Amino acid sequence: MTNLFLTALLSSIITIIPVKNISFTDKYDDSKATIIPAAFTSESGDILGKYRIEGIEYGKKTVKEYVSIHPTKGLIIDFGKWHAPNGFQQFVLVKNNQPRKFEGNPQAKTKKKIRRALCNSINDPSNLFIIESNNPMTLTEFAITIQPYCLNAVNLDTGDYAFCKINNKHRSRWAVYNKHKQTNWIVGD
């Protein structure tokens, strides 16, 4: 297969979405062009997992790895250790350019849905971007698909109640009605 064919094939499977000035916050800001739920939050609004804003931790640990959003190094993933004042816990899809497999979790192993991730570029780790599947995939399928583009990648919520706006376009049918349930956000211009 030629590189052009592979590029065309991958572009039909995933979409890379450039977003400027990506950061992590617990403040909902409708003036931002991009607002995406980050750490786990239940439908009732409970925090499921830790997140950290300006060095202060909230919630309880649910997964082992901590995702730090470093201002010059991009995403840093480490076991039980923060590397920046802001970060969160979420499923790690790619770490050090190696895709993860979700074989132990029956629902994650088999459930196919549209997927979204926050990634840092394999070529420039400080370059953060959003990547989405164009078709329903399992977490493992998505991780394998995005691996060529990502040094590190973490899952971002695409659930029914998760408010999301990317480049001023709403991406959830419950977008406006349930945004009050989310506790922390990936935002960008």
PDB file of C-alpha atoms in Angstrom:
ATOM      1  CA  MET A   1       0.000   0.000   0.000  1.00  0.00           C
ATOM      2  CA  THR A   2       1.220   3.469  -0.783  1.00  0.00           C
ATOM      3  CA  ASN A   3       1.481   6.230   1.811  1.00  0.00           C
ATOM      4  CA  LEU A   4      -1.220   8.190  -0.046  1.00  0.00           C
ATOM      5  CA  PHE A   5      -3.601   5.221   0.117  1.00  0.00           C
ATOM      6  CA  LEU A   6      -2.897   4.713   3.838  1.00  0.00           C
ATOM      7  CA  THR A   7      -3.453   8.413   4.517  1.00  0.00           C
ATOM      8  CA  ALA A   8      -6.794   8.333   2.682  1.00  0.00           C
ATOM      9  CA  LEU A   9      -7.817   5.148   4.507  1.00  0.00           C
ATOM     10  CA  LEU A  10      -6.936   6.520   7.943  1.00  0.00           C
ATOM     11  CA  SER A  11      -8.659   9.857   7.260  1.00  0.00           C
ATOM     12  CA  SER A  12     -11.896   7.932   6.623  1.00  0.00           C
ATOM     13  CA  ILE A  13     -11.503   6.201  10.021  1.00  0.00           C
ATOM     14  CA  ILE A  14     -10.314   9.071  12.254  1.00  0.00           C
ATOM     15  CA  THR A  15     -10.300  12.868  12.282  1.00  0.00           C
ATOM     16  CA  ILE A  16      -7.459  14.891  13.759  1.00  0.00           C
ATOM     17  CA  ILE A  17      -8.801  18.164  15.143  1.00  0.00           C
ATOM     18  CA  PRO A  18      -6.307  20.946  15.795  1.00  0.00           C
ATOM     19  CA  VAL A  19      -7.257  23.073  18.812  1.00  0.00           C
ATOM     20  CA  LYS A  20      -5.212  26.087  19.889  1.00  0.00           C
ATOM     21  CA  ASN A  21      -4.123  26.765  23.479  1.00  0.00           C
ATOM     22  CA  ILE A  22      -5.377  23.516  25.029  1.00  0.00           C
ATOM     23  CA  SER A  23      -5.569  23.578  28.817  1.00  0.00           C
ATOM     24  CA  PHE A  24      -7.329  21.826  31.707  1.00  0.00           C
ATOM     25  CA  THR A  25      -9.712  23.583  34.087  1.00  0.00           C
ATOM     26  CA  ASP A  26     -12.638  23.150  36.460  1.00  0.00           C
ATOM     27  CA  LYS A  27     -14.262  26.370  35.195  1.00  0.00           C
ATOM     28  CA  TYR A  28     -16.919  26.145  32.526  1.00  0.00           C
ATOM     29  CA  ASP A  29     -16.265  28.941  30.025  1.00  0.00           C
ATOM     30  CA  ASP A  30     -18.760  29.251  27.173  1.00  0.00           C
ATOM     31  CA  SER A  31     -16.509  31.777  25.430  1.00  0.00           C
ATOM     32  CA  LYS A  32     -14.055  28.970  24.618  1.00  0.00           C
ATOM     33  CA  ALA A  33     -14.378  27.417  21.173  1.00  0.00           C
ATOM     34  CA  THR A  34     -13.587  23.978  22.591  1.00  0.00           C
ATOM     35  CA  ILE A  35     -14.933  22.490  25.837  1.00  0.00           C
ATOM     36  CA  ILE A  36     -14.575  18.721  26.373  1.00  0.00           C
ATOM     37  CA  PRO A  37     -15.188  16.698  29.552  1.00  0.00           C
ATOM     38  CA  ALA A  38     -11.908  15.300  30.879  1.00  0.00           C
ATOM     39  CA  ALA A  39     -11.804  13.225  34.091  1.00  0.00           C
ATOM     40  CA  PHE A  40     -14.502  10.703  34.890  1.00  0.00           C
ATOM     41  CA  THR A  41     -17.730  12.252  36.184  1.00  0.00           C
ATOM     42  CA  SER A  42     -20.833  10.141  36.754  1.00  0.00           C
ATOM     43  CA  GLU A  43     -24.266  10.935  35.357  1.00  0.00           C
ATOM     44  CA  SER A  44     -25.238  12.232  38.811  1.00  0.00           C
ATOM     45  CA  GLY A  45     -22.235  14.595  38.790  1.00  0.00           C
ATOM     46  CA  ASP A  46     -20.027  12.605  41.195  1.00  0.00           C
ATOM     47  CA  ILE A  47     -16.281  12.761  40.561  1.00  0.00           C
ATOM     48  CA  LEU A  48     -14.969   9.326  39.568  1.00  0.00           C
ATOM     49  CA  GLY A  49     -11.207   9.671  39.713  1.00  0.00           C
ATOM     50  CA  LYS A  50      -8.752  12.305  40.764  1.00  0.00           C
ATOM     51  CA  TYR A  51      -8.099  15.528  39.017  1.00  0.00           C
ATOM     52  CA  ARG A  52      -5.755  18.355  39.912  1.00  0.00           C
ATOM     53  CA  ILE A  53      -6.196  22.102  39.384  1.00  0.00           C
ATOM     54  CA  GLU A  54      -3.352  24.464  40.296  1.00  0.00           C
ATOM     55  CA  GLY A  55      -1.828  21.771  42.537  1.00  0.00           C
ATOM     56  CA  ILE A  56      -5.013  21.012  44.530  1.00  0.00           C
ATOM     57  CA  GLU A  57      -6.410  17.461  44.168  1.00  0.00           C
ATOM     58  CA  TYR A  58     -10.110  16.578  43.977  1.00  0.00           C
ATOM     59  CA  GLY A  59     -11.901  13.225  43.883  1.00  0.00           C
ATOM     60  CA  LYS A  60     -10.671   9.716  44.612  1.00  0.00           C
ATOM     61  CA  LYS A  61      -8.218   7.631  42.606  1.00  0.00           C
ATOM     62  CA  THR A  62      -9.931   5.177  40.223  1.00  0.00           C
ATOM     63  CA  VAL A  63      -7.110   4.230  37.861  1.00  0.00           C
ATOM     64  CA  LYS A  64      -3.404   3.933  38.603  1.00  0.00           C
ATOM     65  CA  GLU A  65      -2.037   6.426  36.121  1.00  0.00           C
ATOM     66  CA  TYR A  66      -2.090  10.207  36.418  1.00  0.00           C
ATOM     67  CA  VAL A  67      -2.208  12.362  33.295  1.00  0.00           C
ATOM     68  CA  SER A  68      -0.399  15.683  33.692  1.00  0.00           C
ATOM     69  CA  ILE A  69      -0.795  18.473  31.167  1.00  0.00           C
ATOM     70  CA  HIS A  70       2.650  20.022  31.140  1.00  0.00           C
ATOM     71  CA  PRO A  71       3.031  23.482  29.556  1.00  0.00           C
ATOM     72  CA  THR A  72       6.111  22.529  27.488  1.00  0.00           C
ATOM     73  CA  LYS A  73       6.157  18.700  27.475  1.00  0.00           C
ATOM     74  CA  GLY A  74       2.503  18.033  26.658  1.00  0.00           C
ATOM     75  CA  LEU A  75       0.896  14.943  28.169  1.00  0.00           C
ATOM     76  CA  ILE A  76       2.948  13.118  30.788  1.00  0.00           C
ATOM     77  CA  ILE A  77       1.569   9.825  32.064  1.00  0.00           C
ATOM     78  CA  ASP A  78       2.942   8.347  35.278  1.00  0.00           C
ATOM     79  CA  PHE A  79       1.904   5.903  38.011  1.00  0.00           C
ATOM     80  CA  GLY A  80       0.688   7.830  41.048  1.00  0.00           C
ATOM     81  CA  LYS A  81       2.709  10.981  40.354  1.00  0.00           C
ATOM     82  CA  TRP A  82       1.788  14.386  38.927  1.00  0.00           C
ATOM     83  CA  HIS A  83       4.261  16.274  36.702  1.00  0.00           C
ATOM     84  CA  ALA A  84       2.352  19.557  36.423  1.00  0.00           C
ATOM     85  CA  PRO A  85      -0.125  21.603  38.486  1.00  0.00           C
ATOM     86  CA  ASN A  86      -3.034  20.463  36.282  1.00  0.00           C
ATOM     87  CA  GLY A  87      -4.059  16.940  35.346  1.00  0.00           C
ATOM     88  CA  PHE A  88      -6.649  14.184  35.596  1.00  0.00           C
ATOM     89  CA  GLN A  89      -7.240  10.444  35.562  1.00  0.00           C
ATOM     90  CA  GLN A  90      -8.729   8.775  32.526  1.00  0.00           C
ATOM     91  CA  PHE A  91      -8.152   5.624  30.437  1.00  0.00           C
ATOM     92  CA  VAL A  92      -4.713   5.760  28.805  1.00  0.00           C
ATOM     93  CA  LEU A  93      -5.004   4.715  25.157  1.00  0.00           C
ATOM     94  CA  VAL A  94      -1.383   5.204  24.040  1.00  0.00           C
ATOM     95  CA  LYS A  95       1.707   5.576  26.222  1.00  0.00           C
ATOM     96  CA  ASN A  96       5.175   6.171  24.785  1.00  0.00           C
ATOM     97  CA  ASN A  97       3.762   5.394  21.321  1.00  0.00           C
ATOM     98  CA  GLN A  98       2.504   1.960  22.438  1.00  0.00           C
ATOM     99  CA  PRO A  99      -1.256   1.272  22.148  1.00  0.00           C
ATOM    100  CA  ARG A 100      -3.072  -0.200  25.134  1.00  0.00           C
ATOM    101  CA  LYS A 101      -5.328  -3.241  24.984  1.00  0.00           C
ATOM    102  CA  PHE A 102      -8.466  -3.322  27.116  1.00  0.00           C
ATOM    103  CA  GLU A 103      -8.896  -7.095  27.336  1.00  0.00           C
ATOM    104  CA  GLY A 104      -9.671  -7.273  31.087  1.00  0.00           C
ATOM    105  CA  ASN A 105     -12.709  -4.985  30.978  1.00  0.00           C
ATOM    106  CA  PRO A 106     -15.610  -6.813  29.206  1.00  0.00           C
ATOM    107  CA  GLN A 107     -17.540  -3.615  28.420  1.00  0.00           C
ATOM    108  CA  ALA A 108     -14.455  -1.728  27.148  1.00  0.00           C
ATOM    109  CA  LYS A 109     -13.395  -4.813  25.186  1.00  0.00           C
ATOM    110  CA  THR A 110     -16.634  -5.158  23.235  1.00  0.00           C
ATOM    111  CA  LYS A 111     -18.542  -1.847  23.373  1.00  0.00           C
ATOM    112  CA  LYS A 112     -18.236   0.024  20.088  1.00  0.00           C
ATOM    113  CA  LYS A 113     -18.927   3.751  20.119  1.00  0.00           C
ATOM    114  CA  ILE A 114     -17.530   6.962  18.690  1.00  0.00           C
ATOM    115  CA  ARG A 115     -14.262   7.632  20.528  1.00  0.00           C
ATOM    116  CA  ARG A 116     -12.360  10.820  21.330  1.00  0.00           C
ATOM    117  CA  ALA A 117      -8.861  11.361  22.741  1.00  0.00           C
ATOM    118  CA  LEU A 118      -6.469  14.082  23.829  1.00  0.00           C
ATOM    119  CA  CYS A 119      -3.063  13.382  22.297  1.00  0.00           C
ATOM    120  CA  ASN A 120       0.384  14.810  22.022  1.00  0.00           C
ATOM    121  CA  SER A 121       2.175  14.518  18.719  1.00  0.00           C
ATOM    122  CA  ILE A 122       4.780  11.842  18.123  1.00  0.00           C
ATOM    123  CA  ASN A 123       6.880  14.508  16.351  1.00  0.00           C
ATOM    124  CA  ASP A 124       6.400  17.345  18.865  1.00  0.00           C
ATOM    125  CA  PRO A 125       5.218  16.237  22.343  1.00  0.00           C
ATOM    126  CA  SER A 126       4.276  19.818  23.290  1.00  0.00           C
ATOM    127  CA  ASN A 127       1.738  19.868  20.420  1.00  0.00           C
ATOM    128  CA  LEU A 128      -1.633  18.761  21.858  1.00  0.00           C
ATOM    129  CA  PHE A 129      -4.618  17.922  19.666  1.00  0.00           C
ATOM    130  CA  ILE A 130      -7.958  16.110  19.709  1.00  0.00           C
ATOM    131  CA  ILE A 131      -8.542  12.982  17.667  1.00  0.00           C
ATOM    132  CA  GLU A 132     -11.943  11.319  17.046  1.00  0.00           C
ATOM    133  CA  SER A 133     -13.131   8.133  15.431  1.00  0.00           C
ATOM    134  CA  ASN A 134     -15.510   8.577  12.520  1.00  0.00           C
ATOM    135  CA  ASN A 135     -17.054   5.156  13.171  1.00  0.00           C
ATOM    136  CA  PRO A 136     -17.852   3.228  16.357  1.00  0.00           C
ATOM    137  CA  MET A 137     -14.810   1.379  17.756  1.00  0.00           C
ATOM    138  CA  THR A 138     -13.772  -0.447  20.904  1.00  0.00           C
ATOM    139  CA  LEU A 139     -11.166   1.259  23.091  1.00  0.00           C
ATOM    140  CA  THR A 140      -8.524  -1.220  21.860  1.00  0.00           C
ATOM    141  CA  GLU A 141      -9.372  -0.622  18.184  1.00  0.00           C
ATOM    142  CA  PHE A 142      -9.215   3.134  18.731  1.00  0.00           C
ATOM    143  CA  ALA A 143      -5.870   2.928  20.567  1.00  0.00           C
ATOM    144  CA  ILE A 144      -4.319   0.871  17.757  1.00  0.00           C
ATOM    145  CA  THR A 145      -5.723   3.223  15.102  1.00  0.00           C
ATOM    146  CA  ILE A 146      -4.417   6.455  16.667  1.00  0.00           C
ATOM    147  CA  GLN A 147      -1.024   5.088  17.767  1.00  0.00           C
ATOM    148  CA  PRO A 148       0.888   6.251  14.638  1.00  0.00           C
ATOM    149  CA  TYR A 149       0.028   9.886  15.480  1.00  0.00           C
ATOM    150  CA  CYS A 150       0.404   9.946  19.263  1.00  0.00           C
ATOM    151  CA  LEU A 151       3.252   9.794  21.713  1.00  0.00           C
ATOM    152  CA  ASN A 152       0.599   9.650  24.465  1.00  0.00           C
ATOM    153  CA  ALA A 153      -3.194   9.642  24.255  1.00  0.00           C
ATOM    154  CA  VAL A 154      -5.985   9.590  26.836  1.00  0.00           C
ATOM    155  CA  ASN A 155      -9.657   8.881  26.427  1.00  0.00           C
ATOM    156  CA  LEU A 156     -12.095  11.798  26.544  1.00  0.00           C
ATOM    157  CA  ASP A 157     -15.769  11.283  27.296  1.00  0.00           C
ATOM    158  CA  THR A 158     -18.277  10.929  24.465  1.00  0.00           C
ATOM    159  CA  GLY A 159     -21.128   9.703  26.673  1.00  0.00           C
ATOM    160  CA  ASP A 160     -24.775  10.678  26.283  1.00  0.00           C
ATOM    161  CA  TYR A 161     -24.761  13.214  29.107  1.00  0.00           C
ATOM    162  CA  ALA A 162     -21.322  14.694  28.405  1.00  0.00           C
ATOM    163  CA  PHE A 163     -21.453  18.265  27.136  1.00  0.00           C
ATOM    164  CA  CYS A 164     -18.938  18.847  24.376  1.00  0.00           C
ATOM    165  CA  LYS A 165     -18.156  21.650  21.978  1.00  0.00           C
ATOM    166  CA  ILE A 166     -15.202  21.463  19.565  1.00  0.00           C
ATOM    167  CA  ASN A 167     -14.320  24.495  17.479  1.00  0.00           C
ATOM    168  CA  ASN A 168     -17.765  25.959  18.295  1.00  0.00           C
ATOM    169  CA  LYS A 169     -19.699  22.851  17.147  1.00  0.00           C
ATOM    170  CA  HIS A 170     -21.750  20.876  19.682  1.00  0.00           C
ATOM    171  CA  ARG A 171     -20.978  17.155  19.654  1.00  0.00           C
ATOM    172  CA  SER A 172     -23.546  15.712  22.059  1.00  0.00           C
ATOM    173  CA  ARG A 173     -27.312  15.441  21.892  1.00  0.00           C
ATOM    174  CA  TRP A 174     -27.504  16.391  25.598  1.00  0.00           C
ATOM    175  CA  ALA A 175     -25.009  19.207  25.148  1.00  0.00           C
ATOM    176  CA  VAL A 176     -26.767  22.124  26.788  1.00  0.00           C
ATOM    177  CA  TYR A 177     -28.974  20.261  29.240  1.00  0.00           C
ATOM    178  CA  ASN A 178     -26.360  18.365  31.257  1.00  0.00           C
ATOM    179  CA  LYS A 179     -23.196  20.489  31.231  1.00  0.00           C
ATOM    180  CA  HIS A 180     -23.727  21.273  34.935  1.00  0.00           C
ATOM    181  CA  LYS A 181     -22.907  17.617  35.752  1.00  0.00           C
ATOM    182  CA  GLN A 182     -19.307  17.860  34.521  1.00  0.00           C
ATOM    183  CA  THR A 183     -16.611  18.899  37.016  1.00  0.00           C
ATOM    184  CA  ASN A 184     -13.560  19.472  34.801  1.00  0.00           C
ATOM    185  CA  TRP A 185     -12.779  20.305  31.203  1.00  0.00           C
ATOM    186  CA  ILE A 186     -10.240  20.334  28.396  1.00  0.00           C
ATOM    187  CA  VAL A 187     -10.624  23.812  26.846  1.00  0.00           C
ATOM    188  CA  GLY A 188      -9.084  25.587  23.894  1.00  0.00           C
ATOM    189  CA  ASP A 189      -9.452  28.450  21.443  1.00  0.00           C
TER     190      ASP A 189
END
